[in-house]
Amino acid sequence: MMKKRVFGLLAGLVCTMLVAAQHISIAGQWKFNMQDDPSFSQVNLDDKDWATVTVPSGWTKLGVLKERAVGWYRTNIQVPDNMVGKDLVLIAGTIDDADICFFNGQQIGATGKFPPGDESAWDVERKYTIPKTLVKKNNLLAIRVYNGVGDGGLYGGRVMIMTKAAYDQQVAEQIKSKKSYYQLTSSNGLIAAVYNEQTGHIENFFPHIFSYYDSGQVVQAVAREIGASGGEKPLSVGYLSNTHVIDVKYPSYHIYYFASFTKANKILYAVLKGKTDKVKALRFHFTTGAGTISMKEQSKTLNGQTTRYVLFGFSDTLHAMPDLNHALTDLPTVETEAGFMKKVFARSVYPKGLTPLEKNVFEQGISILKMSQVGDKEIFPLSHGQVMASLRPGVWAICWVRDGAFAIEAMSKVGMYEEARKALLFMLNAKPTDQFIHYIHTDGKDYGLGVPYIISMTRYFGNGREECDYTSDGGPNIELDGLGLFLTAFYHYVKQSGDSAFFRAHHTELQTIARAIAHNMNEKDILRRDSGPWEHHLPGKEFMWSTGTCALGLQLLASLERTYGLPYKETSETATRLYRGMMMNALVNGKYIKGNATEQSPTDHHYFDAATFELFAGGLVSDRTLFLSHMAEYNKHNRAVGDPNRGYIRFNSSDSYENQEWPFAGLRVAVAQTKLGSRIEAKKLIDRVTIYASRNHNQVPEILSNDMGIFKGAIPMVGYGSGAYILALIDYYK
């Protein structure tokens, strides 16, 4: 995955709400202007005619389609008395690409570079100290932003102010505990609610689990900052028994938050249990977002203990307000709700030998897989079954073919056959997927597939239609690997479930996919240029990941065809041609496989590509001697520096997104090590992910930072996170 994707939109009212004694959330409605004037940083500027936009959200989601442009943000911040006269820290989330921040007219920080010589810092969380001499009761924050190409703006992450003392304490605790992620998501495949452990609130309540309806409309939060006031300080926060139920434990009571699988509705439940006087004294509040919110509640008391239900329903342009009074007559208990997920655990297959920590991450991974799949009661029929690349608040709450394929394989191998089948059907039924049969790029060449191909070339909108994200100079992503990865996912489902009828019913479609692969082979017997595994847009390169994953998918399809008495020779021969072409064009001195056949120098950007590990992990290349020499060479270029147990980076480049540790890459290396190398080395890589996940609510991130192993990128990842972790453990423990 790369920088220039679109991001999830957060919504709500303005901005300044005290959420804890030392914290202020400043997410919400800000002023925005696409002109550029130094006076925009000044306190007394009249900005009433500026546009009002939601922060955080990228420019494309604001309808701003400008590249190589500057924009300004402004917001008024009311600081509570207990924070006035103290040094503060502004956390301004992630900004695409560069920024300069002003507080009450004074510059307090800058990241990245503006032209000339602009440099992107799109994936870096902004943290700037505000000297106490600048802090007043009423304050003005202004941020100048430059966008090079792609999205732009204050697009994601935490947007808040805290005292420097609280920030320093947070960093100290983070260093000590190695904990760096404080959000938990509850989803039932229909809605998503994100709880923020640092603020003690549901920071966003979304009406769908995907972030995009279609090319012109994003999914906005219907409410934000849902929480209870007048209570105690939490003792702990976590998922209840590794399920989707969020358990916030206080000295005298618990608050459980969940989206209900048992009721399969679009209602957010808060269930309070504990001492009657404490539970009844709590007062719930929320900030309205892109919808109308209704709150209803009901309490039951027995022997000094009260169970209090607070239900949040919503209406918007697509949804009518649910009947909350009726919902109060048929309430899910915390026990039955958690029991739903425990039944999913019960029908899942756990490897023998898991350590307690591994079991927790593995089990939470099953919950994340389940939460990430769109349910059958979603209002868009073609959306049913699609699996997100990440749960909210992760910015990749979008269905990618590539991520989905790993999620489906994990579902199949763990025994979640119904879920895997629905995910496959989603991709088969998400039609029409024909828009890139032809695509004339700026160089005048046709980069289309030339034939029907069924499976999206990148990802899917929430409504089930194909989407391939664009940049102005790079065009869309055309990613051929999804064709092979889908065939591989299909194979694992049939192999594990024994569902031969499903295979026979869709064999014609599988043949169409196979013909699309064959049609896109070039004279070298490898796949022609495409955007590759990390989405570098057109014209692309001849990536070995794409050739290799398609060769493997065809091999596995041929295996099924032979098993069930169907013609298989053409499929098998195409797979063999691709394998031989890969070895002819990318095997270097018989020792390692380079990342693509286009680049010739080891100093080229994508020459050493962590995606080549998949050739061994997936089983396409089974030569142990080659694997060992391949790893020896790649360890020089793609092993993350520092701790000797660290995993792997994408490319050895100056791009911080590419040059930080990717747990997914390490987990796929672990699978390859298990099969062809050292089980000891495989276990080290698995243990690393286990340890960091266990410190962060058993969730797997997109990236571990180079400094302290801080969770970065999209969190929690699904196919590239929990799915990859489950697959690594299944392979390791057999």
XYZ file of C-alpha atoms in Angstrom:
734
model
C 0.000 0.000 0.000
C 1.228 3.486 -0.644
C 0.563 7.036 0.227
C -1.876 8.157 -2.416
C -5.059 6.518 -1.338
C -8.199 8.089 -0.075
C -8.912 8.215 3.605
C -11.827 7.850 6.040
C -13.807 10.990 6.941
C -14.458 11.877 10.564
C -17.376 14.165 11.346
C -18.748 16.197 14.210
C -19.352 19.599 15.633
C -16.758 22.156 16.513
C -14.105 21.383 18.134
C -13.215 22.069 21.627
C -14.438 19.693 24.184
C -12.702 18.816 27.410
C -12.395 15.042 27.396
C -10.064 14.520 30.341
C -8.392 16.696 32.902
C -5.323 17.236 30.745
C -6.689 16.657 27.226
C -8.765 18.595 24.695
C -10.133 17.060 21.507
C -9.975 19.574 18.677
C -11.331 17.299 15.956
C -14.460 18.605 14.274
C -15.411 21.600 12.154
C -12.588 23.963 11.125
C -12.323 26.859 8.682
C -10.535 26.166 5.374
C -9.229 28.265 2.484
C -7.347 27.203 -0.657
C -5.674 30.582 -1.088
C -2.249 31.336 0.388
C -1.590 34.487 2.377
C 0.781 34.982 5.358
C -1.922 36.988 7.122
C -3.993 33.806 7.487
C -1.926 32.916 10.557
C -3.030 36.010 12.460
C -5.531 35.937 15.301
C -7.727 38.856 14.248
C -8.286 37.711 10.657
C -11.957 37.555 9.673
C -12.503 34.011 8.386
C -16.307 33.885 8.514
C -16.482 33.514 4.714
C -14.078 30.565 4.664
C -15.396 27.083 3.970
C -16.237 24.875 6.959
C -14.676 21.416 6.775
C -14.315 18.372 8.980
C -10.936 17.628 10.526
C -9.470 15.103 10.144
C -10.295 14.288 6.516
C -8.311 14.387 3.284
C -8.844 16.967 0.586
C -10.449 14.532 -1.843
C -13.141 13.844 0.713
C -13.702 17.584 1.018
C -14.175 17.774 -2.742
C -10.791 19.482 -3.137
C -8.992 17.903 -6.073
C -5.901 20.085 -6.161
C -2.290 18.944 -6.299
C 0.878 20.997 -5.820
C -1.257 23.485 -3.912
C -1.407 25.205 -0.526
C -4.381 25.382 1.808
C -4.957 26.950 5.225
C -6.883 25.642 8.236
C -8.036 27.707 11.222
C -9.900 26.850 14.409
C -10.649 28.565 17.701
C -9.668 26.651 20.816
C -10.973 27.323 24.300
C -8.487 26.081 26.877
C -9.860 25.213 30.333
C -8.557 27.112 33.335
C -6.495 24.181 34.609
C -4.441 24.174 31.364
C -3.876 27.926 31.033
C -0.371 28.943 32.072
C 1.090 25.526 31.262
C 3.221 24.277 28.387
C 0.973 22.339 26.033
C 1.501 19.871 23.207
C -0.468 20.037 19.960
C -1.007 16.684 18.268
C -2.246 17.551 14.787
C -2.575 14.023 13.385
C -1.069 13.098 10.040
C -0.826 15.776 7.361
C -0.297 15.254 3.635
C 2.370 16.443 2.729
C 4.007 19.369 4.624
C 2.776 21.880 7.184
C 3.596 24.942 9.279
C 1.608 25.445 12.500
C 0.827 28.772 14.166
C -0.648 29.240 17.628
C -1.994 32.717 18.368
C -0.031 34.004 15.383
C 3.318 32.462 16.382
C 4.925 29.547 14.580
C 5.214 26.528 16.866
C 6.420 23.875 14.437
C 6.781 22.590 10.889
C 7.212 19.193 9.247
C 8.158 18.339 5.677
C 9.203 20.977 3.170
C 7.321 23.393 0.947
C 8.488 24.112 -2.622
C 11.023 24.542 -3.934
C 12.619 21.282 -2.919
C 9.410 20.044 -1.309
C 9.561 16.882 0.789
C 6.624 14.806 1.955
C 6.084 13.810 5.569
C 2.603 12.432 4.907
C 2.809 9.533 7.375
C 4.337 11.429 10.323
C 2.156 12.347 13.312
C 2.593 16.071 14.050
C 3.550 16.900 17.640
C 4.414 20.495 18.505
C 5.082 22.137 21.876
C 3.039 25.253 22.664
C 4.954 27.477 25.148
C 2.887 28.528 28.142
C 3.558 32.166 27.271
C 1.326 31.729 24.201
C -1.548 29.966 25.956
C -4.673 31.972 26.740
C -8.257 31.117 27.578
C -9.286 31.678 23.946
C -6.784 30.752 21.230
C -6.409 30.567 17.468
C -4.691 27.658 15.742
C -3.762 28.073 12.065
C -2.059 25.462 9.893
C -0.601 26.051 6.449
C -0.543 22.821 4.402
C 1.145 21.897 1.140
C -0.008 18.945 -0.957
C 2.280 17.583 -3.650
C 0.292 14.861 -5.418
C -2.653 12.763 -4.378
C -4.897 13.509 -1.438
C -3.652 16.284 0.864
C -4.673 17.908 4.125
C -5.185 16.978 7.770
C -6.383 13.515 6.888
C -6.168 11.289 9.962
C -4.914 10.381 13.396
C -5.277 12.109 16.755
C -6.159 15.798 16.684
C -5.889 17.084 20.236
C -4.086 19.258 22.769
C -2.704 18.059 26.089
C -0.469 19.449 28.775
C 3.208 18.802 28.195
C 3.352 17.096 31.576
C 0.615 14.683 30.497
C 2.321 14.152 27.149
C 5.693 13.457 28.780
C 4.030 11.016 31.157
C 2.336 9.314 28.227
C 5.654 8.943 26.393
C 7.351 7.608 29.532
C 4.597 5.052 30.033
C 4.802 4.130 26.371
C 8.540 3.523 26.602
C 8.069 1.446 29.746
C 5.086 -0.592 28.604
C 5.860 -0.613 24.866
C 2.197 0.284 24.392
C 1.499 2.808 21.670
C -2.068 2.258 20.500
C -5.142 3.200 22.500
C -8.150 2.556 20.295
C -10.537 -0.394 20.185
C -13.201 -0.975 17.559
C -16.495 -2.770 17.895
C -18.248 -3.756 14.685
C -20.994 -6.157 13.683
C -20.373 -5.802 9.948
C -22.974 -3.032 9.773
C -21.712 -0.217 11.995
C -18.393 0.581 13.625
C -17.671 2.374 16.894
C -14.137 3.362 17.905
C -13.358 3.740 21.605
C -10.390 5.921 22.559
C -8.721 4.750 25.755
C -6.962 8.092 26.236
C -10.114 10.215 26.100
C -12.535 7.696 27.569
C -15.066 8.151 24.766
C -16.414 6.509 21.651
C -14.539 8.911 19.407
C -16.577 8.062 16.301
C -19.732 6.112 15.509
C -19.935 5.170 11.815
C -23.093 4.036 9.974
C -21.120 1.523 7.851
C -17.848 -0.339 8.304
C -16.502 0.835 4.935
C -15.250 4.376 4.394
C -16.508 5.100 0.856
C -19.952 4.682 -0.693
C -18.694 5.458 -4.202
C -16.348 7.844 -5.974
C -18.254 10.905 -4.856
C -19.383 10.187 -1.336
C -17.536 9.234 1.821
C -18.970 7.635 4.940
C -19.074 10.228 7.699
C -19.477 9.562 11.390
C -23.034 10.098 12.591
C -21.830 10.916 16.105
C -18.610 11.444 17.994
C -17.334 11.809 21.552
C -19.969 9.506 23.018
C -19.238 8.962 26.674
C -20.277 9.183 30.298
C -19.376 12.016 32.662
C -19.411 12.268 36.423
C -17.790 8.934 37.026
C -14.574 7.313 38.173
C -11.243 6.903 36.443
C -10.981 3.637 34.466
C -8.794 0.892 35.866
C -8.423 -0.950 32.559
C -9.730 -1.120 29.010
C -9.779 -4.129 26.717
C -11.774 -6.514 24.591
C -13.919 -8.823 26.724
C -12.491 -12.345 26.294
C -11.021 -11.413 22.898
C -14.463 -10.680 21.433
C -15.882 -7.533 19.838
C -17.225 -6.287 23.184
C -15.205 -3.391 24.628
C -14.906 -3.622 28.427
C -14.050 -0.440 30.349
C -13.497 -1.385 33.978
C -13.930 1.166 36.784
C -13.567 0.633 40.556
C -17.336 0.403 41.111
C -18.732 -0.595 37.727
C -18.073 -1.640 34.116
C -19.179 0.025 30.881
C -19.429 -2.328 27.911
C -19.696 -0.931 24.381
C -20.611 -3.061 21.388
C -22.252 -3.272 17.992
C -24.555 -6.270 18.248
C -24.096 -9.402 16.162
C -26.978 -11.133 17.912
C -29.463 -8.417 16.922
C -27.775 -7.533 13.590
C -28.930 -3.926 13.723
C -27.406 -0.460 13.437
C -27.674 0.443 17.107
C -24.700 1.133 19.369
C -25.112 -0.381 22.836
C -23.569 0.842 26.084
C -24.222 -1.477 29.011
C -23.339 -0.302 32.519
C -23.067 -2.799 35.356
C -22.181 -2.113 38.978
C -23.070 -0.281 42.171
C -26.442 1.353 41.797
C -25.520 4.820 43.069
C -22.464 5.007 40.805
C -24.171 3.662 37.693
C -27.247 5.885 37.993
C -25.146 9.017 38.580
C -23.451 8.786 35.188
C -24.625 11.145 32.447
C -24.111 10.283 28.798
C -23.306 12.895 26.168
C -22.374 12.976 22.494
C -21.638 15.354 19.646
C -23.813 15.060 16.560
C -22.127 14.294 13.265
C -23.585 13.601 9.823
C -26.909 12.347 11.106
C -29.592 12.683 13.733
C -28.922 10.797 16.962
C -31.465 9.399 19.388
C -30.576 8.004 22.809
C -32.829 5.773 24.903
C -32.098 3.939 28.124
C -33.420 1.418 30.606
C -32.205 0.201 34.014
C -32.723 -2.840 36.201
C -31.628 -2.994 39.846
C -31.201 -6.039 42.043
C -29.457 -6.249 45.454
C -27.730 -2.895 45.085
C -26.391 -3.723 41.620
C -27.756 -2.021 38.513
C -27.614 -2.965 34.860
C -28.264 0.122 32.750
C -28.661 0.011 28.966
C -28.029 3.123 26.873
C -28.876 2.733 23.180
C -27.751 5.074 20.403
C -29.682 5.058 17.152
C -29.353 7.344 14.153
C -31.027 8.495 10.987
C -29.434 10.018 7.914
C -30.172 10.274 4.199
C -29.996 6.488 3.842
C -31.346 5.241 7.179
C -34.576 5.746 9.084
C -34.342 6.104 12.841
C -34.654 2.647 14.452
C -37.397 2.004 16.971
C -35.312 2.233 20.121
C -38.340 1.700 22.372
C -38.900 -1.659 20.708
C -35.175 -2.412 20.897
C -35.366 -1.915 24.672
C -37.829 -4.810 24.844
C -35.377 -7.210 23.203
C -31.954 -6.403 24.592
C -28.756 -8.369 24.010
C -26.929 -9.148 27.224
C -23.193 -8.719 27.472
C -22.936 -12.463 28.021
C -24.970 -13.462 24.956
C -23.181 -10.899 22.804
C -19.758 -12.153 23.826
C -21.158 -15.661 23.483
C -21.852 -15.044 19.806
C -18.156 -14.539 19.119
C -17.230 -17.447 21.371
C -19.343 -19.667 19.099
C -17.204 -18.455 16.190
C -14.155 -19.455 18.246
C -15.722 -22.842 18.948
C -16.108 -23.667 15.249
C -12.584 -22.471 14.510
C -9.510 -24.692 14.442
C -6.683 -23.632 16.758
C -3.165 -24.944 16.188
C -1.902 -27.149 18.995
C 0.940 -25.681 21.024
C -0.055 -22.002 21.078
C 1.386 -20.016 23.958
C -1.097 -18.007 26.066
C -0.039 -14.759 24.373
C -0.300 -16.324 20.908
C -3.739 -17.704 21.714
C -4.982 -14.242 22.668
C -3.669 -12.575 19.496
C -4.896 -15.516 17.393
C -8.360 -15.407 18.965
C -8.636 -11.620 18.752
C -7.616 -12.037 15.124
C -10.654 -14.248 14.539
C -12.844 -11.505 16.019
C -11.202 -8.893 13.785
C -11.785 -11.052 10.706
C -15.437 -11.402 11.691
C -15.877 -7.702 12.473
C -14.304 -6.672 9.167
C -16.854 -8.376 6.908
C -19.952 -6.516 5.712
C -23.094 -8.195 6.998
C -26.106 -9.455 5.086
C -28.363 -6.660 6.383
C -26.291 -3.837 4.921
C -28.489 -1.623 2.742
C -26.259 -2.024 -0.346
C -26.899 -5.572 -1.645
C -23.650 -5.762 -3.629
C -21.620 -4.904 -0.533
C -22.471 -8.080 1.358
C -19.466 -10.214 2.238
C -16.710 -7.751 1.399
C -13.818 -7.686 3.866
C -12.090 -4.465 4.862
C -8.310 -4.114 4.684
C -8.486 -2.495 8.124
C -11.144 -1.799 10.687
C -11.873 1.795 11.633
C -10.108 3.964 12.623
C -7.572 2.487 10.202
C -7.578 4.509 7.014
C -7.841 1.387 4.851
C -11.470 0.603 5.770
C -11.857 -0.376 2.138
C -12.022 -3.780 0.446
C -8.763 -4.542 -1.382
C -8.470 -7.726 -3.432
C -4.946 -8.311 -2.141
C -5.696 -7.873 1.563
C -8.973 -9.718 1.145
C -7.247 -12.733 -0.367
C -5.088 -13.195 2.735
C -8.131 -12.712 4.966
C -10.051 -15.359 2.996
C -7.167 -17.817 3.185
C -6.980 -17.278 6.956
C -10.746 -17.725 7.293
C -10.583 -20.954 5.304
C -7.677 -22.428 7.231
C -9.129 -21.511 10.617
C -12.496 -23.001 9.707
C -14.582 -19.876 9.056
C -15.976 -21.418 5.878
C -19.205 -19.435 5.721
C -17.299 -16.154 5.982
C -14.714 -17.198 3.377
C -17.412 -18.281 0.944
C -19.269 -14.979 1.296
C -16.067 -13.016 0.715
C -15.374 -14.949 -2.482
C -18.949 -14.467 -3.676
C -18.686 -10.743 -3.048
C -15.781 -10.426 -5.495
C -17.460 -12.676 -8.050
C -20.725 -10.745 -7.857
C -19.365 -7.186 -7.569
C -20.047 -6.407 -11.200
C -19.617 -4.876 -13.648
C -15.844 -4.966 -13.352
C -15.000 -3.966 -16.904
C -13.897 -0.346 -16.760
C -10.222 -1.188 -17.321
C -10.498 -3.554 -20.251
C -8.966 -0.532 -21.977
C -7.166 2.417 -20.410
C -5.102 4.858 -22.460
C -2.457 6.407 -20.205
C -0.727 9.764 -20.661
C 2.042 8.033 -22.616
C -0.524 6.991 -25.231
C -0.310 3.292 -24.412
C -3.228 1.065 -23.523
C -2.717 -0.399 -20.038
C -6.085 -2.096 -19.940
C -6.395 -5.844 -19.609
C -7.826 -6.307 -23.098
C -10.300 -8.978 -21.972
C -12.961 -9.396 -19.248
C -11.356 -9.974 -15.858
C -14.148 -10.095 -13.177
C -11.891 -9.259 -10.183
C -11.194 -5.580 -9.426
C -7.820 -4.229 -10.434
C -7.417 -2.576 -7.035
C -10.312 -2.458 -4.592
C -14.053 -1.912 -4.166
C -16.278 0.920 -3.073
C -18.693 0.221 -0.257
C -21.511 -0.191 -2.779
C -19.636 -3.112 -4.348
C -18.287 -1.426 -7.471
C -14.721 -1.589 -8.700
C -12.410 1.271 -7.777
C -8.835 1.991 -8.814
C -7.451 5.101 -7.131
C -5.863 7.769 -9.304
C -3.166 10.374 -9.176
C -2.991 13.149 -11.761
C 0.308 11.966 -13.204
C 0.201 8.255 -12.374
C -3.275 7.394 -13.511
C -5.066 4.499 -11.803
C -3.594 1.493 -10.111
C -3.760 -1.493 -12.440
C -2.833 -4.438 -10.219
C -2.722 -7.813 -11.901
C -1.744 -9.695 -8.757
C -5.331 -9.706 -7.513
C -6.254 -12.180 -10.249
C -3.794 -14.766 -8.977
C -4.427 -14.023 -5.309
C -8.159 -14.532 -5.807
C -7.530 -17.932 -7.415
C -5.285 -18.838 -4.469
C -7.925 -17.772 -1.950
C -10.563 -19.739 -3.855
C -8.341 -22.833 -3.827
C -7.790 -22.693 -0.071
C -11.509 -22.365 0.579
C -12.360 -25.401 -1.563
C -9.391 -27.386 -0.250
C -10.256 -26.753 3.398
C -14.055 -26.917 3.174
C -14.399 -29.646 0.548
C -17.060 -27.519 -1.168
C -16.673 -29.039 -4.630
C -20.133 -27.823 -5.688
C -19.003 -24.224 -5.175
C -15.954 -24.852 -7.346
C -17.971 -26.423 -10.133
C -20.580 -23.653 -9.995
C -17.940 -20.967 -10.546
C -15.416 -22.767 -12.730
C -16.397 -20.764 -15.814
C -15.638 -17.525 -13.968
C -12.320 -18.912 -12.751
C -11.420 -19.726 -16.343
C -12.221 -16.125 -17.323
C -9.805 -14.921 -14.641
C -7.168 -17.403 -15.837
C -7.533 -16.185 -19.439
C -7.089 -12.579 -18.263
C -3.771 -13.579 -16.672
C -2.624 -15.371 -19.830
C -3.648 -12.431 -22.013
C -1.424 -10.085 -19.987
C 1.773 -12.082 -20.332
C 4.431 -10.351 -22.422
C 7.112 -11.695 -24.744
C 9.276 -12.541 -21.720
C 6.629 -14.954 -20.402
C 6.060 -12.743 -17.369
C 3.238 -10.339 -16.627
C 3.550 -6.988 -18.344
C 4.001 -3.805 -16.337
C 1.473 -3.143 -13.627
C 1.242 -1.122 -10.414
C 2.617 -3.957 -8.334
C 2.075 -5.004 -4.731
C 2.760 -1.583 -3.240
C 0.664 0.435 -5.710
C 3.063 2.686 -7.517
C 0.615 3.538 -10.296
C 1.254 3.470 -14.009
C 3.268 2.816 -16.038
C 4.517 0.445 -13.335
C 7.118 -2.303 -13.596
C 7.264 -6.027 -14.291
C 6.904 -6.998 -10.646
C 7.766 -10.550 -9.640
C 5.086 -10.438 -6.957
C 2.477 -10.056 -9.708
C 3.959 -12.762 -11.933
C 4.562 -15.083 -8.993
C 1.146 -14.741 -7.357
C -0.554 -15.312 -10.709
C 1.639 -18.336 -11.457
C 0.734 -19.820 -8.082
C -2.968 -19.063 -8.503
C -2.955 -20.869 -11.846
C -1.051 -23.814 -10.370
C -3.638 -24.186 -7.644
C -6.538 -23.796 -10.064
C -5.040 -26.536 -12.246
C -4.769 -28.722 -9.153
C -8.485 -28.310 -8.446
C -9.372 -28.915 -12.096
C -7.390 -32.139 -12.131
C -8.871 -33.267 -8.804
C -12.436 -32.788 -10.049
C -11.913 -34.203 -13.530
C -11.947 -30.941 -15.487
C -9.536 -29.903 -18.267
C -6.422 -28.522 -16.602
C -3.514 -28.665 -19.053
C -3.922 -25.142 -20.451
C -4.084 -23.682 -16.949
C -1.056 -25.698 -15.848
C 0.979 -24.788 -18.930
C 0.347 -21.062 -18.425
C 1.468 -21.373 -14.800
C 4.636 -23.155 -15.904
C 5.406 -20.483 -18.504
C 5.055 -17.765 -15.895
C 7.284 -19.612 -13.431
C 9.991 -20.170 -16.037
C 9.710 -16.589 -17.250
C 10.177 -15.355 -13.693
C 13.299 -17.437 -13.235
C 14.698 -16.399 -16.606
C 14.163 -12.691 -16.031
C 14.569 -12.138 -12.288
C 16.865 -14.834 -10.870
C 20.241 -13.130 -10.308
C 23.367 -15.314 -10.435
C 21.298 -18.234 -9.226
C 21.232 -16.699 -5.723
C 18.203 -14.428 -5.331
C 15.120 -13.149 -7.116
C 15.005 -9.419 -7.707
C 11.830 -7.429 -7.248
C 11.075 -6.821 -10.903
C 12.385 -7.522 -14.351
C 12.322 -3.867 -15.420
C 15.052 -2.521 -13.153
C 18.616 -3.692 -13.710
C 20.723 -2.059 -11.006
C 20.750 -3.164 -7.332
C 20.528 0.528 -6.428
C 17.195 0.949 -8.232
C 14.192 1.692 -6.038
C 12.270 -1.583 -6.306
C 15.163 -3.936 -7.073
C 15.169 -5.500 -3.580
C 11.477 -5.892 -2.858
C 10.145 -7.516 0.320
C 7.214 -8.800 -1.736
C 9.517 -11.464 -3.217
C 9.311 -13.339 0.104
C 5.803 -14.341 -0.943
C 7.203 -16.459 -3.780
C 8.555 -18.802 -1.107
C 5.839 -18.334 1.522
C 3.065 -19.107 -0.958
C 4.831 -22.262 -2.114
C 5.578 -21.280 -5.708
C 9.343 -21.625 -5.199
C 10.334 -24.619 -3.078
C 14.109 -24.711 -3.616
C 15.580 -24.519 -0.103
C 19.066 -23.645 -1.300
C 17.709 -20.742 -3.315
C 15.603 -19.592 -0.384
C 18.591 -19.497 1.959
C 20.752 -17.541 -0.488
C 17.803 -15.244 -1.286
C 17.343 -14.494 2.408
C 21.061 -13.952 2.926
C 21.052 -11.273 0.231
C 17.771 -9.638 1.245
C 18.830 -9.460 4.877
C 21.447 -6.957 3.744
C 18.854 -4.663 2.193
C 15.391 -5.280 3.659
C 15.943 -6.223 7.282
C 14.865 -3.436 9.618
C 17.800 -2.026 11.580
C 18.187 -2.035 15.364
C 16.891 -4.984 17.334
C 18.249 -8.172 15.678
C 14.771 -9.692 15.962
C 13.167 -6.920 13.926
C 11.292 -7.807 10.775
C 11.410 -6.410 7.258
C 10.876 -3.180 5.362
C 9.316 -2.866 1.910
C 12.228 -1.212 0.134
C 15.476 0.331 1.235
C 14.495 3.864 0.277
C 14.247 7.361 1.703
C 10.448 7.079 1.945
C 9.614 6.608 5.626
C 6.465 4.663 4.751
C 8.498 2.122 2.815
C 11.510 2.143 5.102
C 9.850 1.103 8.362
C 9.068 -2.367 9.618
C 6.005 -4.059 8.137
C 4.672 -6.867 10.361
C 2.992 -8.383 7.291
C 6.370 -8.795 5.570
C 7.900 -10.367 8.678
C 4.985 -12.777 9.037
C 5.279 -13.919 5.421
C 9.017 -14.415 5.889
C 8.142 -16.502 8.960
C 5.938 -18.756 6.800
C 8.765 -19.131 4.277
C 11.258 -19.836 7.074
C 8.953 -22.500 8.479
C 8.735 -24.218 5.095
C 12.261 -23.842 3.779
C 14.561 -22.271 6.334
C 14.859 -22.135 10.080
C 11.942 -22.667 12.445
C 13.968 -20.807 15.067
C 14.135 -17.723 12.842
C 10.457 -18.106 11.983
C 9.512 -18.159 15.673
C 11.536 -15.014 16.366
C 9.557 -13.132 13.737
C 6.236 -14.464 15.027
C 7.196 -13.697 18.627
C 7.990 -10.105 17.723
C 4.495 -9.512 16.352
C 2.950 -11.431 19.255
C 4.702 -9.291 21.854
C 3.796 -5.967 20.282
C 0.217 -7.017 19.527
C -0.295 -8.288 23.080
C 0.708 -4.864 24.417
C -1.828 -3.161 22.165
C -5.100 -5.031 22.648
C -3.930 -7.973 20.505
C -4.173 -5.929 17.302
C -1.659 -6.014 14.450
C -0.622 -2.701 12.842
C 0.406 -1.821 9.323
C 3.793 -0.491 10.504
C 6.104 -0.635 13.519
C 8.158 2.559 13.677
C 11.933 2.520 13.505
C 12.420 4.326 16.821
C 10.423 2.508 19.511
C 8.296 0.028 17.616
C 5.347 2.403 17.823
C 2.172 1.334 16.020
C 1.761 3.357 12.834
C -0.260 3.334 9.653
C -3.652 1.646 9.516
C -4.699 -0.174 12.691
C -5.950 -2.812 13.068
C -4.979 -4.447 9.805
C -7.098 -7.418 8.752
C -5.697 -9.537 5.890
C -2.267 -7.961 6.208
C -2.536 -8.080 10.008
C -4.655 -10.615 11.865
C -5.040 -12.797 8.780
C -1.300 -12.968 8.160
C -0.689 -13.669 11.860
C -3.180 -16.552 11.894
C -1.595 -18.028 8.754
C 1.894 -17.780 10.247
C 0.834 -19.644 13.396
C -1.058 -22.316 11.468
C 2.008 -22.976 9.314
C 4.406 -22.926 12.246
C 2.418 -25.308 14.443
C 1.046 -27.380 11.544
